[in-house]
GROMACS .gro file of C-alpha atoms in nm:
model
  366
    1UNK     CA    1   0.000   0.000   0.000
    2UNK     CA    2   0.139   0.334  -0.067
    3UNK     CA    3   0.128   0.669   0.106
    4UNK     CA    4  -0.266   0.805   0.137
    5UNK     CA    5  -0.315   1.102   0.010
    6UNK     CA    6  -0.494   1.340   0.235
    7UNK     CA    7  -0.786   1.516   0.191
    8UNK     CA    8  -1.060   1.750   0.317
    9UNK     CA    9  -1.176   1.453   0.543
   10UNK     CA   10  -0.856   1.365   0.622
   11UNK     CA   11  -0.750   1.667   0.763
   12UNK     CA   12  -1.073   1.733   0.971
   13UNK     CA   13  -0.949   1.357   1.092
   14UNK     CA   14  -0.590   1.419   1.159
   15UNK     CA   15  -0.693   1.797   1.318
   16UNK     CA   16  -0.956   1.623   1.542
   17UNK     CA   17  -0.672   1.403   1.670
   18UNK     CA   18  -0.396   1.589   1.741
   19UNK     CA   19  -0.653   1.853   1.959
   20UNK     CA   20  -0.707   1.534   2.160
   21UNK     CA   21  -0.370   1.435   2.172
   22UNK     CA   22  -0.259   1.768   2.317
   23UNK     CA   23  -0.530   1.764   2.571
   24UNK     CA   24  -0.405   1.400   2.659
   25UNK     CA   25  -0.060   1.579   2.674
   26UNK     CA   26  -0.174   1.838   2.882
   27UNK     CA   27  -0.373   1.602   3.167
   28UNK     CA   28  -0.091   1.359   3.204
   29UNK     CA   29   0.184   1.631   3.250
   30UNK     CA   30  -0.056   1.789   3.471
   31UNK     CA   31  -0.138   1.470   3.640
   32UNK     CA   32   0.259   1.356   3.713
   33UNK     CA   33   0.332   1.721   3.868
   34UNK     CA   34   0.034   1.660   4.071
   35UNK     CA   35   0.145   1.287   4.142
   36UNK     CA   36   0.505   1.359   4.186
   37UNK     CA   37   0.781   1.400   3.979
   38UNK     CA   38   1.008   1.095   3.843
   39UNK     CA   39   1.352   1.021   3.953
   40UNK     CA   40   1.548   1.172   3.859
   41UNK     CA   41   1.354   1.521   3.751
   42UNK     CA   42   1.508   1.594   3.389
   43UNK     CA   43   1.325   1.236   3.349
   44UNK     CA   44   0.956   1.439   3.314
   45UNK     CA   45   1.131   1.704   3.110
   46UNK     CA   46   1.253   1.474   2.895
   47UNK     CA   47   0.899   1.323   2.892
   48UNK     CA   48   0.750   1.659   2.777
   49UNK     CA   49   0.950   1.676   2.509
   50UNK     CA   50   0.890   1.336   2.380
   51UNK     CA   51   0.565   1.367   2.406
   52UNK     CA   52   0.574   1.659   2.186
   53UNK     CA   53   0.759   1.513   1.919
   54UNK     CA   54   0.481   1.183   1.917
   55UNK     CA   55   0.222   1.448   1.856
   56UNK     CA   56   0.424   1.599   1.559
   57UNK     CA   57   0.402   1.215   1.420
   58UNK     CA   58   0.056   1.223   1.413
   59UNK     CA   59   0.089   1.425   1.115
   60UNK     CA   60   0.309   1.162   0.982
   61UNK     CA   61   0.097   0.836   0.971
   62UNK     CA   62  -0.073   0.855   0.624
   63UNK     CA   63   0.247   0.869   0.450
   64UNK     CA   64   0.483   0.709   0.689
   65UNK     CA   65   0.326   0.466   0.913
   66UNK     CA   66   0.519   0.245   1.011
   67UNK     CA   67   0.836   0.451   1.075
   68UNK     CA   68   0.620   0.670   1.245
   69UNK     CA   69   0.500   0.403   1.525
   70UNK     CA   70   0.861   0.283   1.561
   71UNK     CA   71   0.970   0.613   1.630
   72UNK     CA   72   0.672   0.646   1.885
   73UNK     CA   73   0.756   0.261   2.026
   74UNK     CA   74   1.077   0.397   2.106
   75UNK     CA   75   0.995   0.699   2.266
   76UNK     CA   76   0.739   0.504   2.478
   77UNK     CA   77   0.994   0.320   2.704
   78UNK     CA   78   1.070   0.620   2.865
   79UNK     CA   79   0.730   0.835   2.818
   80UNK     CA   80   0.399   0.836   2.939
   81UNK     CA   81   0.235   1.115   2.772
   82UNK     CA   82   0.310   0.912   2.411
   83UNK     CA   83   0.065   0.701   2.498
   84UNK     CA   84  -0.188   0.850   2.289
   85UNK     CA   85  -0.045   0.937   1.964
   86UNK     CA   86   0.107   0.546   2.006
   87UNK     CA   87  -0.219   0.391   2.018
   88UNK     CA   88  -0.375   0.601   1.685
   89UNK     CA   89  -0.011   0.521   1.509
   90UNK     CA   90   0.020   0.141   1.584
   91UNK     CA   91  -0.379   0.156   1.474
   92UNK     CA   92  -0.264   0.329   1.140
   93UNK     CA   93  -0.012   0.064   1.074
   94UNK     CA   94  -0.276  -0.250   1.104
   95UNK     CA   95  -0.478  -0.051   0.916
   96UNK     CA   96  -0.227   0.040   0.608
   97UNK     CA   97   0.054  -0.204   0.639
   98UNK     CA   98   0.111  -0.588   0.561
   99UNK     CA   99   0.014  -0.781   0.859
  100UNK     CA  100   0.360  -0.903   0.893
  101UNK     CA  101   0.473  -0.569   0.947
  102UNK     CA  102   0.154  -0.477   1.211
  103UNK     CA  103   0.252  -0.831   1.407
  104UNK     CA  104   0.629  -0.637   1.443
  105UNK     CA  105   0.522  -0.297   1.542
  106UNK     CA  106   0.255  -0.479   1.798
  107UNK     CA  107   0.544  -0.717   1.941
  108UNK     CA  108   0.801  -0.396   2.001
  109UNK     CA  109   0.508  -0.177   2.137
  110UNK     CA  110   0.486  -0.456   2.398
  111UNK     CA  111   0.828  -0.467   2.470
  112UNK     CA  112   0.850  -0.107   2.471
  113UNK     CA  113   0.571  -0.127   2.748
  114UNK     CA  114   0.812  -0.396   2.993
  115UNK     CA  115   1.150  -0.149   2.925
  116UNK     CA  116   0.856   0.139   3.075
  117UNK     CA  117   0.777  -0.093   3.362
  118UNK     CA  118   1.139  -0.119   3.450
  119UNK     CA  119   1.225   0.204   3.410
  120UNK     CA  120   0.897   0.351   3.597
  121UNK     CA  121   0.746   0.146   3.839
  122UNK     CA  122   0.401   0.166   3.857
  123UNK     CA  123   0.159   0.038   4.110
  124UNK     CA  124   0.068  -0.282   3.877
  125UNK     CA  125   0.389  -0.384   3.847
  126UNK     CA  126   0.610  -0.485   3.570
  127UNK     CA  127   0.343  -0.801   3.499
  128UNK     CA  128   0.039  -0.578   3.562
  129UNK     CA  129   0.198  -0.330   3.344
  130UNK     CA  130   0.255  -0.596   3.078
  131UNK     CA  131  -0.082  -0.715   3.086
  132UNK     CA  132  -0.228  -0.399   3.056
  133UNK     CA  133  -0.054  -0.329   2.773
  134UNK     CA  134  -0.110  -0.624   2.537
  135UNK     CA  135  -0.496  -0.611   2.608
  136UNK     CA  136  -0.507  -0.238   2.492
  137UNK     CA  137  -0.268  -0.313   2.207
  138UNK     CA  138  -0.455  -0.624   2.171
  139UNK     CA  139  -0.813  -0.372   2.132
  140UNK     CA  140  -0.637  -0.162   1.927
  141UNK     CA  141  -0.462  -0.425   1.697
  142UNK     CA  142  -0.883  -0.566   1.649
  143UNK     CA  143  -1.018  -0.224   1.607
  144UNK     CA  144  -0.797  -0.181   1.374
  145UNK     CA  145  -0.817  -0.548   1.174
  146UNK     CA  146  -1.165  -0.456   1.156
  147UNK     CA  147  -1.143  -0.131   1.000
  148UNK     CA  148  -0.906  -0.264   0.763
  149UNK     CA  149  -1.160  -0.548   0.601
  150UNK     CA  150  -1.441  -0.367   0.644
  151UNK     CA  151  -1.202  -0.119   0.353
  152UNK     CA  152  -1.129  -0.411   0.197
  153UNK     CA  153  -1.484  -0.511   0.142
  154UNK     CA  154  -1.612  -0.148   0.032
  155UNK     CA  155  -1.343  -0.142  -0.244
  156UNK     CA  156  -1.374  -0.486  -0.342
  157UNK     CA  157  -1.795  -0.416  -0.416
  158UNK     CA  158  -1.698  -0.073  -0.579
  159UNK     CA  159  -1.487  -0.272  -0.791
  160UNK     CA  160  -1.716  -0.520  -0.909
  161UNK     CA  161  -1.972  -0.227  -0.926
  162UNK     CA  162  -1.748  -0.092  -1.191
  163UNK     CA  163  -1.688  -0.426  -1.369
  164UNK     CA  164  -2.064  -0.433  -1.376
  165UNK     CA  165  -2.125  -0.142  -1.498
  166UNK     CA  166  -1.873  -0.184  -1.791
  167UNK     CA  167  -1.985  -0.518  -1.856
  168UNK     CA  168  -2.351  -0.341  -1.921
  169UNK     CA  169  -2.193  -0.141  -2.124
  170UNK     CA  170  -2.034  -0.368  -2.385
  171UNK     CA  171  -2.356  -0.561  -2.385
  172UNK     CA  172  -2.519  -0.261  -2.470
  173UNK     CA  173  -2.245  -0.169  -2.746
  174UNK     CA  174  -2.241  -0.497  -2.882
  175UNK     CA  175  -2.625  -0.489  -2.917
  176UNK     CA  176  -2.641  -0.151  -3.042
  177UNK     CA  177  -2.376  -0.299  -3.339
  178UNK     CA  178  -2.638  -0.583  -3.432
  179UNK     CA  179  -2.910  -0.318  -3.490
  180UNK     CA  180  -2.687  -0.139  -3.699
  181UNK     CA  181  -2.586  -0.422  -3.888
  182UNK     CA  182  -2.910  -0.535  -3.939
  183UNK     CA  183  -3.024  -0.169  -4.053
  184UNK     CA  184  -2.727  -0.140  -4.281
  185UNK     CA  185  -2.795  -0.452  -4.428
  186UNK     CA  186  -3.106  -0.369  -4.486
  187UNK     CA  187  -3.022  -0.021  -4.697
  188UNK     CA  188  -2.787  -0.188  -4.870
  189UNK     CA  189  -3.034  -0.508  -5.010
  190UNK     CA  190  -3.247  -0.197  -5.117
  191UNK     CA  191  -2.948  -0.033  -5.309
  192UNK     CA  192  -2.886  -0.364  -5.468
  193UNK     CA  193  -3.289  -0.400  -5.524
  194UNK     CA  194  -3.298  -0.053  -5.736
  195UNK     CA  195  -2.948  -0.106  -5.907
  196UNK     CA  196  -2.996  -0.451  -6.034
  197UNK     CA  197  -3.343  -0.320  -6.162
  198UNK     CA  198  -3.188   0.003  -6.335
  199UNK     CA  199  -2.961  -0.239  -6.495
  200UNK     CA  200  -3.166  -0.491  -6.611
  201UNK     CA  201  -3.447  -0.316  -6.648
  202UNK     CA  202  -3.417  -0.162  -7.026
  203UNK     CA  203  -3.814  -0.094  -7.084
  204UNK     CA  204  -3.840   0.184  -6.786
  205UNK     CA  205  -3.952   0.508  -6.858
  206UNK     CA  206  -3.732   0.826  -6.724
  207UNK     CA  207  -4.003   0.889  -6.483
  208UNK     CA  208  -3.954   0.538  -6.332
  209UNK     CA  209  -3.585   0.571  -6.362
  210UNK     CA  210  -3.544   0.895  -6.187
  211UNK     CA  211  -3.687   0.720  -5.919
  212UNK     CA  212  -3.499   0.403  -5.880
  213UNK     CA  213  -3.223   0.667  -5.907
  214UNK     CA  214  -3.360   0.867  -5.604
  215UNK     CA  215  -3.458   0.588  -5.360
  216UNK     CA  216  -3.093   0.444  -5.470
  217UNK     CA  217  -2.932   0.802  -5.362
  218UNK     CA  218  -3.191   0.807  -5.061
  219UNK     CA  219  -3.081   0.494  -4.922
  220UNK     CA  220  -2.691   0.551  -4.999
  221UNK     CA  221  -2.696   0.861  -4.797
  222UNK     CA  222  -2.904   0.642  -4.486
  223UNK     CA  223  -2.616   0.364  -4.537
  224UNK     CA  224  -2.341   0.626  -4.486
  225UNK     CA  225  -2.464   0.774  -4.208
  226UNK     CA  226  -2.538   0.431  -4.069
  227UNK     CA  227  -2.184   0.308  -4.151
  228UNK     CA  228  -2.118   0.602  -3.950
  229UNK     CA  229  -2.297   0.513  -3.639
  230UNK     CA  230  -2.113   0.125  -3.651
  231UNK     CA  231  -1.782   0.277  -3.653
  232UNK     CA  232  -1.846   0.556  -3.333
  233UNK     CA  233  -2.005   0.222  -3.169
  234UNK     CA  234  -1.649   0.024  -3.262
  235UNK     CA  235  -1.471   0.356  -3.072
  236UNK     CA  236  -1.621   0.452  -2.804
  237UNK     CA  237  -1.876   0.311  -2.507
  238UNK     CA  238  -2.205   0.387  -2.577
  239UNK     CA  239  -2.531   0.255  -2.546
  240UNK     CA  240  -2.809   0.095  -2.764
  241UNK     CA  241  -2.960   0.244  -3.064
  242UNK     CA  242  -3.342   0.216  -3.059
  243UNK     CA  243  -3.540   0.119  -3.384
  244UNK     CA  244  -3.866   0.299  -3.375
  245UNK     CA  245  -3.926   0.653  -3.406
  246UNK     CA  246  -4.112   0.934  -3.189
  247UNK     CA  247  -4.402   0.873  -3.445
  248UNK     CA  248  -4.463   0.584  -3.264
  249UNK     CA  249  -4.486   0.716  -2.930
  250UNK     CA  250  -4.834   0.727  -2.874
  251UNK     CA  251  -4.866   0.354  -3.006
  252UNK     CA  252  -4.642   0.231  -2.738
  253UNK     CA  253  -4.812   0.446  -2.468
  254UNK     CA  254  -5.166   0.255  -2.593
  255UNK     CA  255  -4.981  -0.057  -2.601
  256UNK     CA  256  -4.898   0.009  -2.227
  257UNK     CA  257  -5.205   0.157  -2.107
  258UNK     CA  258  -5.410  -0.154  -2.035
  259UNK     CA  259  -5.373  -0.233  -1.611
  260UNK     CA  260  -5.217   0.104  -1.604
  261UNK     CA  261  -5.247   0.459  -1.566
  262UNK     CA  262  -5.081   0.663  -1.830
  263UNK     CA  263  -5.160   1.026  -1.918
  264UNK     CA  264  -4.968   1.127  -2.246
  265UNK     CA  265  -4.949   1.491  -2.365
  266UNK     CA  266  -4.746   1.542  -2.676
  267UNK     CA  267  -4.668   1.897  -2.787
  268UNK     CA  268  -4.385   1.884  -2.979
  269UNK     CA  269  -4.394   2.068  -3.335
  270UNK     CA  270  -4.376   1.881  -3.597
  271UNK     CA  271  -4.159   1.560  -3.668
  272UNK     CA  272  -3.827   1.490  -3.447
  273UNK     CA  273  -3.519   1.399  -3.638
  274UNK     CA  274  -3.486   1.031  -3.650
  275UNK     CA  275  -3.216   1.023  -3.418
  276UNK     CA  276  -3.359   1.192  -3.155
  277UNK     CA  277  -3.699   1.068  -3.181
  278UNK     CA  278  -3.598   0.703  -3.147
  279UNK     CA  279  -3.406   0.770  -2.865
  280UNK     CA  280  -3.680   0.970  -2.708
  281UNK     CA  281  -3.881   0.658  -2.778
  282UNK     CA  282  -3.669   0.448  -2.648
  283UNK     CA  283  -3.656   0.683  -2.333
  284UNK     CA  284  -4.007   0.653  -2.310
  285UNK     CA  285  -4.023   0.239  -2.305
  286UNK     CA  286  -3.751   0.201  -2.027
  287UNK     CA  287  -3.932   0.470  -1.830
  288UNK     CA  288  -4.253   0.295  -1.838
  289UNK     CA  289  -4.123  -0.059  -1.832
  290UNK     CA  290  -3.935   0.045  -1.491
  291UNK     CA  291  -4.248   0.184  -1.392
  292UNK     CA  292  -4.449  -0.134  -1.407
  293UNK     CA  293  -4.207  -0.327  -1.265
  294UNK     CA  294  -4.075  -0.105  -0.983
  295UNK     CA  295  -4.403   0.128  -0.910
  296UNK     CA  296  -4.673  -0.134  -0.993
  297UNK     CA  297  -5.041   0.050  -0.987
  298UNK     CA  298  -4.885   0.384  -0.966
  299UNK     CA  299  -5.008   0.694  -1.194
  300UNK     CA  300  -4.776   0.774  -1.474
  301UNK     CA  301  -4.715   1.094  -1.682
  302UNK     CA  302  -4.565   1.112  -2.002
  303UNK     CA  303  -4.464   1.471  -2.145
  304UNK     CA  304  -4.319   1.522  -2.503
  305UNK     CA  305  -4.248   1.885  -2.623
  306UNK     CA  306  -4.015   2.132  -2.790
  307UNK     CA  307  -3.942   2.175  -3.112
  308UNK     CA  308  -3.689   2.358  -3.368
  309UNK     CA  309  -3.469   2.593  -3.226
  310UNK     CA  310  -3.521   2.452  -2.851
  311UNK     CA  311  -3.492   2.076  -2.925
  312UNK     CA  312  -3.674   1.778  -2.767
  313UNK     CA  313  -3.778   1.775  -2.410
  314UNK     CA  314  -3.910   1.439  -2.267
  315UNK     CA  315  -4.038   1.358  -1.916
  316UNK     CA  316  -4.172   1.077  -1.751
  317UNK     CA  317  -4.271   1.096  -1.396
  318UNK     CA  318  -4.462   0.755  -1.226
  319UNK     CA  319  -4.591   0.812  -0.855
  320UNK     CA  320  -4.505   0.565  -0.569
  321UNK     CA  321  -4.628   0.224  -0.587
  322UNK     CA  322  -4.581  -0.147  -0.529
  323UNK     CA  323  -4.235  -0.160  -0.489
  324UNK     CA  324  -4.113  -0.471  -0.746
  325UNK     CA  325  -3.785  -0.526  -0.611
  326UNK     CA  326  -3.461  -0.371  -0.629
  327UNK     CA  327  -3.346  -0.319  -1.010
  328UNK     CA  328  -2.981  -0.405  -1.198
  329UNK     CA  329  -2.995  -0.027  -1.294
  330UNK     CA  330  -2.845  -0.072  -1.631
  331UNK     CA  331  -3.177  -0.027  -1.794
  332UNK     CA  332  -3.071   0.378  -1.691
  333UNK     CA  333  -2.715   0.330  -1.793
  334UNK     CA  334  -2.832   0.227  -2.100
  335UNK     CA  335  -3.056   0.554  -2.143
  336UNK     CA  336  -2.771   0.767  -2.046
  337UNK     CA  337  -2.516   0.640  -2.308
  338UNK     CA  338  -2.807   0.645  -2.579
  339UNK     CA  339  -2.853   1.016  -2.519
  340UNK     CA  340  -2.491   1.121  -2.480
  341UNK     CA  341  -2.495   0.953  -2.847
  342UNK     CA  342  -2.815   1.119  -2.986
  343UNK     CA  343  -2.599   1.459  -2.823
  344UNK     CA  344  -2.847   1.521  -2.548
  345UNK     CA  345  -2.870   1.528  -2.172
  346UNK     CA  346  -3.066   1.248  -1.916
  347UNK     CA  347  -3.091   1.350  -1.533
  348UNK     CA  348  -3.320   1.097  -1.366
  349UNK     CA  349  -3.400   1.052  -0.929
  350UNK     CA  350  -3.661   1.014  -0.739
  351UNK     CA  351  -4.016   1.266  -0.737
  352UNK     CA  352  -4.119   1.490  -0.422
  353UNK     CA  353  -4.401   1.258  -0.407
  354UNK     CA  354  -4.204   0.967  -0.363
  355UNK     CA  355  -4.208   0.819  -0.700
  356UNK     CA  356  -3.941   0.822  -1.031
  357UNK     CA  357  -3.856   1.109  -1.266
  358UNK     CA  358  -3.715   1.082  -1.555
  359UNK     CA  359  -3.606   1.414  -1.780
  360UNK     CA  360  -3.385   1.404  -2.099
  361UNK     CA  361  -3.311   1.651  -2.392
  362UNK     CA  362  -3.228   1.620  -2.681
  363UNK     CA  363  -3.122   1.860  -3.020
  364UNK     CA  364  -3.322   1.945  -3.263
  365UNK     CA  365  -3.108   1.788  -3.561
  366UNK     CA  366  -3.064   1.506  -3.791
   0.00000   0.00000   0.00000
């Protein structure tokens, strides 16, 4: 593990515990004068001092660790007012170092601790003293074991998350690459359709060529711009390409109404570019599809307006309901890569009321 970088947390952290450790600094210098000095009496001064210097190592432990708890181990044979910053050090070492190196640090803290018992008697006793000191090294050393898995674990699920979610992704590319294959295989068995006929075909009239010619230079221009599509697919990570257009929105709101309750208002002006309209429609199924499966019984609005000049606003809002179960979510990734294709914007969350919203835009252009 390398050095962790520090940030606003971090700090608020590392601020909050060196104000305790100079209050612990303060009460056990305050607490020995009280007591009684040591013997001899540059033994407390010395104390103070070391004490001050574990406190500056506090500041230390996210980039040093474990040279930072030796240095405290050390200065704990002969000082009591370490005891603090030792204990959040030699819990910063289980937490960021090998184990090996923890089991080291935790064996010479508890040596550390006997050389103090010599050196100081206390009222325990050198074997009180000892004991005393593995079971709070002992707590500490668990604490900090815990901490360290319970990291472990969060990264380890963030990590799959994001193998997930890229997974989703490629499914969704590789999907989106069949549609477009299909679709340009389609516009080219039409060129082929036309030419062979304006080949073959000596007996048409110019009227009936001129058209072969047009749906020939239709569909060329649709292949192209298909073509297009496969290759930005091949590049980059992006979603699914839907088939229909917005033409067919209120079809698939009909198709949905029956054991629901669906109120569609369309206002948009005019016909949406095919790009943006299938997208919008395929905005519009995964909304309501989520809603029946998530919000089961609850009212749903569909709203479809805009126009040139402002683009294509779509919203879907479904109020709380039967909850269906938790969702794999890439249903919404899937929307979000589809508009960042189509050039447009999807924000999506829950409703004031308690239910799902679901806003995108997208431009006005072919």
């Amino acid at each position: 593990m390398g050095a962790e970088r520090r940030g606003a947390r971090g700090w608020a952290v590392d601020a909050a515990l060196f104000a305790f450790g100079v209050f612990s600094w303060l009460y056990l210098s305050g607490d020995r004068m009280r007591l009684g000095l040591p013997s001899p009496p540059w033994l407390f001064e010395l104390d103070q001092l070391a004490g001050i210097a574990a406190l500056g190592l506090l500041w230390l432990r996210r980039r040093w660790p474990t040279q930072a708890a030796v240095v405290a181990v050390v200065l704990s044979t002969f000082s009591e007012t370490t005891a603090f910053p030792l204990v959040v050090l030699l819990f910063g070492v289980v937490v960021r170092r090998p184990l090996r190196t923890a089991a080291w640090v935790f064996g010479g803290a508890v040596a550390a601790a006997a050389v103090y018992a010599v050196l100081r008697p206390a009222e325990m006793g050198v074997l009180g003293s000892l004991v005393f000191a593995v079971v709070l090294y002992g707590g500490v050393a668990g604490w900090g074991m815990f901490t360290r898995y319970r990291r472990a674990l969060r990264a380890r699920a963030a990590e799959q998350e994001r193998d997930e979610r890229e997974r989703a992704r490629a499914r969704a590319r590789e999907e989106l690459a069949r549609e477009l294959h299909d679709l340009l295989g389609h516009r080219l068995s039409l060129l082929s359709l036309h030419a062979g006929a304006m080949e073959y075909r000596a007996d048409l009239s110019p009227q009936e060529l001129a058209g072969a010619a047009g749906v020939v230079r239709e569909q060329s221009h649709l292949a192209m711009r298909d073509l297009r599509e496969v290759i930005a697919v091949l590049r980059a990570p992006i979603g699914e390409l839907p088939q229909p257009s917005m033409a067919d929105l209120r079809a698939l709101v009909e198709e949905a109404r029956p054991g629901s309750r669906i109120a569609f208002a369309q206002t948009a002006e005019g016909e949406a570019p095919e790009r943006s309209g299938r997208t919008a429609y395929r905005i519009v199924q995964e909304a309501l599809t989520n809603a029946r499966r998530h919000a089961e019984g609850a009212a749903v609005a569909v709203t479809v307006s805009g126009g040139p000049g402002e683009g294509l606003e779509v919203e879907v809002v479904s109020g709380p309901g039967r909850d269906g179960g938790p969702g794999s979510g890439h249903g919404l990734i899937g929307l979000e890569e589809r508009t960042a294709l189509a050039g447009g914007r999807l924000e999506y969350g829950p409703a004031e009321d308690g239910g799902w919203r679901v806003r995108a835009w997208l431009p006005w252009t072919a």
